[in-house]
Short mmCIF file of C-alpha atoms and ligand atoms in Angstrom, two decimals:
data_model
loop_
_atom_site.label_atom_id
_atom_site.label_comp_id
_atom_site.label_asym_id
_atom_site.label_seq_id
_atom_site.Cartn_x
_atom_site.Cartn_y
_atom_site.Cartn_z
CA MET A 29 16.79 1.29 -21.11
CA SER A 30 13.93 -0.66 -19.53
CA ASN A 31 11.15 1.30 -17.89
CA ALA A 32 9.94 -1.69 -15.86
CA PRO A 33 8.79 -0.87 -12.32
CA VAL A 34 11.41 -0.70 -9.57
CA VAL A 35 11.20 -2.19 -6.09
CA LEU A 36 13.61 -1.58 -3.22
CA VAL A 37 13.88 -4.49 -0.80
CA THR A 38 15.61 -3.68 2.49
CA GLY A 39 17.57 -6.64 3.82
CA GLY A 40 17.45 -8.24 0.38
CA SER A 41 20.68 -10.17 0.76
CA ARG A 42 19.40 -13.14 2.77
CA GLY A 43 16.31 -14.99 3.94
CA ILE A 44 12.86 -13.61 3.15
CA GLY A 45 14.28 -10.46 1.52
CA ALA A 46 16.43 -12.45 -0.92
CA ALA A 47 13.42 -14.60 -1.85
CA VAL A 48 11.40 -11.41 -2.47
CA CYS A 49 14.16 -10.02 -4.73
CA ARG A 50 14.34 -13.22 -6.81
CA LEU A 51 10.56 -13.54 -7.18
CA ALA A 52 10.10 -9.83 -7.92
CA ALA A 53 12.61 -10.07 -10.77
CA ARG A 54 10.81 -13.12 -12.18
CA GLN A 55 7.59 -11.11 -12.09
CA GLY A 56 9.10 -8.24 -14.08
CA TRP A 57 10.32 -5.82 -11.41
CA ARG A 58 13.75 -4.21 -11.50
CA VAL A 59 15.19 -4.75 -8.05
CA ALA A 60 17.31 -2.70 -5.64
CA VAL A 61 18.83 -5.24 -3.23
CA ASN A 62 19.74 -3.53 0.04
CA TYR A 63 22.09 -5.17 2.55
CA ALA A 64 23.86 -4.07 5.72
CA SER A 65 27.03 -6.18 5.75
CA SER A 66 26.53 -9.29 3.56
CA ARG A 67 27.93 -7.86 0.34
CA GLN A 68 28.69 -11.27 -1.17
CA ALA A 69 25.19 -12.56 -0.47
CA ALA A 70 23.63 -9.43 -1.99
CA GLU A 71 25.83 -9.72 -5.07
CA ALA A 72 24.82 -13.39 -5.40
CA VAL A 73 21.15 -12.34 -5.43
CA VAL A 74 21.93 -9.72 -8.10
CA ALA A 75 23.85 -12.33 -10.15
CA THR A 76 20.95 -14.79 -10.01
CA ILE A 77 18.62 -12.07 -11.28
CA THR A 78 20.86 -10.74 -14.04
CA GLU A 79 21.79 -14.23 -15.26
CA ALA A 80 18.06 -14.86 -15.78
CA GLY A 81 17.78 -11.65 -17.84
CA GLY A 82 16.51 -9.35 -15.08
CA GLU A 83 17.92 -6.10 -13.74
CA ALA A 84 19.15 -5.61 -10.18
CA MET A 85 21.63 -3.63 -8.14
CA ALA A 86 23.06 -4.20 -4.67
CA ILE A 87 23.03 -1.18 -2.35
CA GLN A 88 24.78 -1.16 1.01
CA GLY A 89 23.05 0.71 3.83
CA ASP A 90 22.14 0.24 7.48
CA VAL A 91 18.44 1.04 7.97
CA GLY A 92 19.29 1.93 11.56
CA THR A 93 21.13 5.02 10.24
CA ALA A 94 19.32 8.01 8.71
CA ALA A 95 22.27 8.99 6.51
CA ASP A 96 22.49 5.46 5.07
CA ILE A 97 18.76 5.48 4.29
CA ALA A 98 19.04 8.81 2.45
CA ALA A 99 22.07 7.54 0.50
CA MET A 100 20.29 4.28 -0.37
CA PHE A 101 17.28 6.07 -1.89
CA ALA A 102 19.59 8.50 -3.71
CA ALA A 103 21.37 5.49 -5.24
CA VAL A 104 18.00 4.13 -6.43
CA ASP A 105 17.24 7.54 -8.00
CA ARG A 106 20.59 7.65 -9.80
CA HIS A 107 20.57 4.06 -11.01
CA PHE A 108 16.91 3.42 -11.84
CA GLY A 109 15.35 6.89 -11.97
CA ARG A 110 12.04 5.71 -10.50
CA LEU A 111 10.57 3.84 -7.55
CA ASP A 112 7.31 1.89 -7.55
CA GLY A 113 7.61 -0.48 -4.61
CA LEU A 114 9.24 -0.68 -1.19
CA VAL A 115 9.51 -3.81 0.91
CA ASN A 116 10.45 -2.88 4.49
CA ASN A 117 11.94 -6.29 5.24
CA ALA A 118 15.22 -5.64 7.10
CA GLY A 119 14.78 -6.68 10.70
CA ILE A 120 16.67 -8.12 13.64
CA VAL A 121 16.07 -10.23 16.72
CA ASP A 122 18.41 -10.61 19.69
CA TYR A 123 19.35 -13.30 22.18
CA PRO A 124 16.52 -14.61 24.35
CA GLN A 125 16.12 -12.43 27.44
CA ARG A 126 13.36 -11.64 29.89
CA VAL A 127 12.24 -8.02 30.01
CA ASP A 128 13.77 -7.66 33.49
CA GLU A 129 17.19 -8.44 31.96
CA MET A 130 17.06 -6.09 28.95
CA SER A 131 19.37 -3.10 28.56
CA MET A 132 18.52 0.28 27.09
CA GLU A 133 21.11 -0.39 24.35
CA ARG A 134 19.43 -3.61 23.27
CA ILE A 135 15.93 -2.13 23.18
CA GLU A 136 17.05 1.01 21.35
CA ARG A 137 18.90 -1.00 18.67
CA MET A 138 15.87 -3.25 18.17
CA LEU A 139 13.49 -0.31 17.76
CA ARG A 140 15.94 1.72 15.65
CA VAL A 141 16.37 -1.00 13.02
CA ASN A 142 12.89 -2.57 13.07
CA VAL A 143 10.69 0.49 13.60
CA THR A 144 12.50 3.79 13.03
CA GLY A 145 14.25 2.43 9.93
CA SER A 146 10.99 1.19 8.42
CA ILE A 147 9.23 4.49 9.06
CA LEU A 148 12.09 6.54 7.60
CA CYS A 149 12.29 4.28 4.52
CA ALA A 150 8.54 4.60 4.01
CA GLY A 151 8.86 8.39 4.23
CA GLU A 152 11.51 8.37 1.48
CA ALA A 153 9.27 6.13 -0.64
CA VAL A 154 6.22 8.36 -0.14
CA ARG A 155 8.26 11.40 -1.22
CA ARG A 156 8.93 9.60 -4.51
CA MET A 157 5.60 7.81 -5.10
CA SER A 158 2.86 10.10 -3.79
CA SER A 159 0.75 12.14 -6.20
CA ARG A 160 1.17 14.90 -3.62
CA HIS A 161 4.85 14.92 -4.64
CA ASN A 162 4.09 14.43 -8.36
CA GLY A 163 4.79 10.72 -8.12
CA ARG A 164 2.95 8.05 -10.08
CA GLY A 165 1.83 6.00 -7.04
CA GLY A 166 3.19 2.73 -5.72
CA ALA A 167 3.00 0.08 -3.04
CA ILE A 168 4.71 -0.49 0.28
CA VAL A 169 4.81 -3.83 2.06
CA ASN A 170 6.02 -3.96 5.66
CA VAL A 171 7.29 -7.20 7.15
CA SER A 172 5.76 -7.65 10.59
CA SER A 173 5.64 -10.95 12.49
CA MET A 174 3.16 -13.20 14.30
CA ALA A 175 5.21 -12.11 17.33
CA ALA A 176 3.17 -8.90 17.20
CA ILE A 177 0.14 -10.97 18.19
CA LEU A 178 1.82 -13.65 20.35
CA GLY A 179 4.24 -11.44 22.33
CA SER A 180 7.36 -13.68 22.33
CA ALA A 181 7.47 -14.07 26.13
CA THR A 182 10.88 -15.19 27.50
CA GLN A 183 12.49 -14.85 24.04
CA TYR A 184 12.23 -11.25 22.81
CA VAL A 185 9.26 -9.21 23.93
CA ASP A 186 11.10 -6.13 22.62
CA TYR A 187 11.10 -7.67 19.12
CA ALA A 188 7.39 -8.51 19.39
CA ALA A 189 6.65 -4.93 20.47
CA SER A 190 8.65 -3.61 17.51
CA LYS A 191 6.51 -5.69 15.14
CA ALA A 192 3.27 -4.54 16.81
CA ALA A 193 4.48 -1.02 16.04
CA ILE A 194 4.88 -2.08 12.40
CA ASP A 195 1.26 -3.30 12.34
CA THR A 196 -0.05 0.02 13.64
CA PHE A 197 2.28 1.96 11.34
CA THR A 198 0.91 -0.02 8.38
CA ILE A 199 -2.68 0.92 9.20
CA GLY A 200 -1.88 4.59 9.82
CA LEU A 201 0.30 5.11 6.77
CA ALA A 202 -2.18 3.23 4.56
CA ARG A 203 -4.89 5.71 5.53
CA GLU A 204 -2.55 8.69 5.27
CA VAL A 205 -1.58 8.04 1.64
CA ALA A 206 -4.56 6.05 0.30
CA ALA A 207 -5.80 9.00 -1.77
CA GLU A 208 -2.29 9.66 -3.11
CA GLY A 209 -1.92 6.47 -5.16
CA ILE A 210 0.02 4.47 -2.58
CA ARG A 211 -1.13 1.19 -1.03
CA VAL A 212 0.46 0.08 2.25
CA ASN A 213 0.12 -3.46 3.55
CA ALA A 214 1.99 -5.90 5.76
CA VAL A 215 2.65 -9.59 6.13
CA ARG A 216 3.03 -11.40 9.43
CA PRO A 217 5.33 -14.38 8.86
CA GLY A 218 5.18 -17.16 11.44
CA ILE A 219 8.12 -19.52 11.92
CA ILE A 220 10.16 -19.29 8.72
CA GLU A 221 13.35 -21.20 7.96
CA THR A 222 16.04 -18.51 7.66
CA ASP A 223 19.27 -17.48 9.42
CA LEU A 224 17.28 -15.15 11.69
CA HIS A 225 16.96 -17.77 14.40
CA ALA A 226 20.72 -18.45 14.49
CA SER A 227 21.33 -14.71 14.76
CA GLY A 228 19.29 -14.85 17.99
CA GLY A 229 21.38 -17.79 19.25
CA LEU A 230 18.69 -20.42 18.47
CA PRO A 231 19.76 -22.09 15.18
CA ASP A 232 17.26 -24.96 15.57
CA ARG A 233 14.31 -22.74 16.56
CA ALA A 234 12.34 -23.19 13.31
CA ARG A 235 12.56 -26.99 13.44
CA GLU A 236 11.95 -27.16 17.19
CA MET A 237 8.83 -24.99 17.00
CA ALA A 238 7.27 -26.96 14.14
CA PRO A 239 4.92 -28.94 16.46
CA SER A 240 3.42 -25.64 17.70
CA VAL A 241 2.41 -24.71 14.14
CA PRO A 242 -1.06 -26.01 13.14
CA MET A 243 0.41 -27.05 9.78
CA GLN A 244 3.21 -28.82 11.71
CA ARG A 245 6.08 -27.29 9.75
CA PRO A 246 8.02 -24.05 9.40
CA GLY A 247 7.36 -21.95 6.33
CA THR A 248 9.86 -21.10 3.61
CA ALA A 249 11.12 -17.69 2.61
CA GLU A 250 9.58 -18.32 -0.82
CA GLU A 251 6.12 -18.81 0.71
CA VAL A 252 6.39 -15.41 2.41
CA ALA A 253 7.73 -13.84 -0.79
CA ASP A 254 4.64 -15.04 -2.69
CA ALA A 255 2.37 -13.12 -0.30
CA ILE A 256 4.55 -10.00 -0.45
CA LEU A 257 4.61 -10.00 -4.26
CA TYR A 258 0.82 -10.34 -4.32
CA LEU A 259 0.48 -7.26 -2.09
CA LEU A 260 2.93 -5.33 -4.29
CA SER A 261 1.13 -6.29 -7.50
CA PRO A 262 -1.85 -4.74 -9.31
CA SER A 263 -3.80 -7.90 -8.30
CA ALA A 264 -4.06 -6.22 -4.87
CA SER A 265 -5.29 -2.92 -6.35
CA TYR A 266 -8.10 -2.51 -3.76
CA VAL A 267 -6.11 -3.87 -0.80
CA THR A 268 -4.59 -1.34 1.60
CA GLY A 269 -4.09 -1.31 5.36
CA ALA A 270 -4.27 -5.12 5.33
CA ILE A 271 -2.04 -7.39 7.41
CA LEU A 272 -1.78 -10.91 6.03
CA ASN A 273 -0.72 -13.78 8.31
CA VAL A 274 1.66 -16.18 6.54
CA SER A 275 2.06 -18.55 9.42
CA GLY A 276 0.67 -22.02 8.74
CA GLY A 277 -2.25 -21.19 11.03
CA ARG A 278 -0.11 -20.24 14.06
P1 NAP V 311 17.59 -12.98 8.10
O1 NAP V 311 17.67 -14.26 7.36
O2 NAP V 311 18.33 -12.77 9.38
O3 NAP V 311 17.94 -11.79 7.07
C1 NAP V 311 17.89 -10.48 7.53
C2 NAP V 311 18.16 -9.54 6.38
O4 NAP V 311 18.03 -8.19 6.89
C3 NAP V 311 19.56 -9.68 5.83
O5 NAP V 311 19.51 -9.45 4.44
C4 NAP V 311 20.31 -8.56 6.54
O6 NAP V 311 21.37 -8.00 5.80
C5 NAP V 311 19.24 -7.51 6.66
N1 NAP V 311 19.50 -6.55 7.73
C6 NAP V 311 19.64 -6.80 9.05
N2 NAP V 311 19.87 -5.66 9.71
C7 NAP V 311 19.89 -4.68 8.76
C8 NAP V 311 20.11 -3.29 8.80
N3 NAP V 311 20.35 -2.64 9.96
N4 NAP V 311 20.08 -2.59 7.64
C9 NAP V 311 19.85 -3.21 6.46
N5 NAP V 311 19.65 -4.55 6.36
C10 NAP V 311 19.66 -5.25 7.50
O7 NAP V 311 16.06 -12.63 8.48
P2 NAP V 311 14.68 -13.12 7.83
O8 NAP V 311 14.20 -14.26 8.63
O9 NAP V 311 14.76 -13.18 6.37
O10 NAP V 311 13.78 -11.87 8.28
C11 NAP V 311 13.33 -10.86 7.39
C12 NAP V 311 12.18 -10.14 8.04
O11 NAP V 311 11.16 -11.09 8.37
C13 NAP V 311 12.54 -9.45 9.36
O12 NAP V 311 11.87 -8.23 9.45
C14 NAP V 311 12.01 -10.41 10.41
O13 NAP V 311 11.71 -9.78 11.61
C15 NAP V 311 10.78 -10.94 9.70
N6 NAP V 311 10.30 -12.22 10.23
C16 NAP V 311 11.05 -13.35 10.14
C17 NAP V 311 10.54 -14.53 10.68
C18 NAP V 311 11.30 -15.83 10.65
O14 NAP V 311 10.84 -16.80 11.27
N7 NAP V 311 12.43 -15.91 9.95
C19 NAP V 311 9.28 -14.56 11.27
C20 NAP V 311 8.56 -13.38 11.35
C21 NAP V 311 9.07 -12.22 10.81
P3 NAP V 311 22.89 -8.54 5.98
O15 NAP V 311 22.86 -9.87 5.28
O16 NAP V 311 23.75 -7.54 5.30
O17 NAP V 311 23.09 -8.67 7.46
#
């Protein structure tokens, strides 16, 4: 059995997460592909990896649910027996609303999936990777957003606030575990062509916003995956607490 390093990618079934899974496998990682409901898409990512000679496994679990998170990490333990990387990628937006229209339910769901889920997943990863817990070290990459800087007025300020929380969480956790063999970094994607925009009711958002991007185009999931894989890799051995904009200058 291979003893190649193992990375868990939350929301690995589609978009940026799927691109991370495919690139990680090409770079020698064994990959745990988490998904919430898109089983077929997750299994397609696993098939692409295994057909190319890599090793991957799809794991269902809603990162907005503590029990699902615990079960997901237990499945990684059983199947792979080690964990070296975590990509906290799963995230949601919602329909455009002003703050004075938002319900408690909407805001709580946004924060539960984007923030609480990421923090709980990182905690599970630290329990497995930290030298304090007899782990061999590892790397965590959180997926933030340029929204954390720009604020997303009239679209989803709650989403932007959730990503600002991810930025601060990245800095704090990086310092908390820096001496325990774990690096923690984040990327801030800009406008990336994925299904995310359609899930917020704006399927043409990436194309429509292209003129507002200094590089005049949306980015691809693969371009974000490249940055994430760099931060996961030993090439970033002295990089922790960093937040890398992948936004075409936006
Ligand atoms: P996407 O195409 O909508 O894909 C989202 C992925 O997250 C899917 O694999 C989905 O799984 C998974 N997911 C959603 N809710 C989940 C939950 N509760 N538990 C587990 N998995 C869940 O989105 P994307 O554009 O790739 O976005 C990925 C990350 O990048 C997010 O954190 C997003 O905020 C961030 N981001 C995206 C952009 C952009 O322009 N696209 C810009 C900045 C930041 P299912 O398929 O099972 O639903």
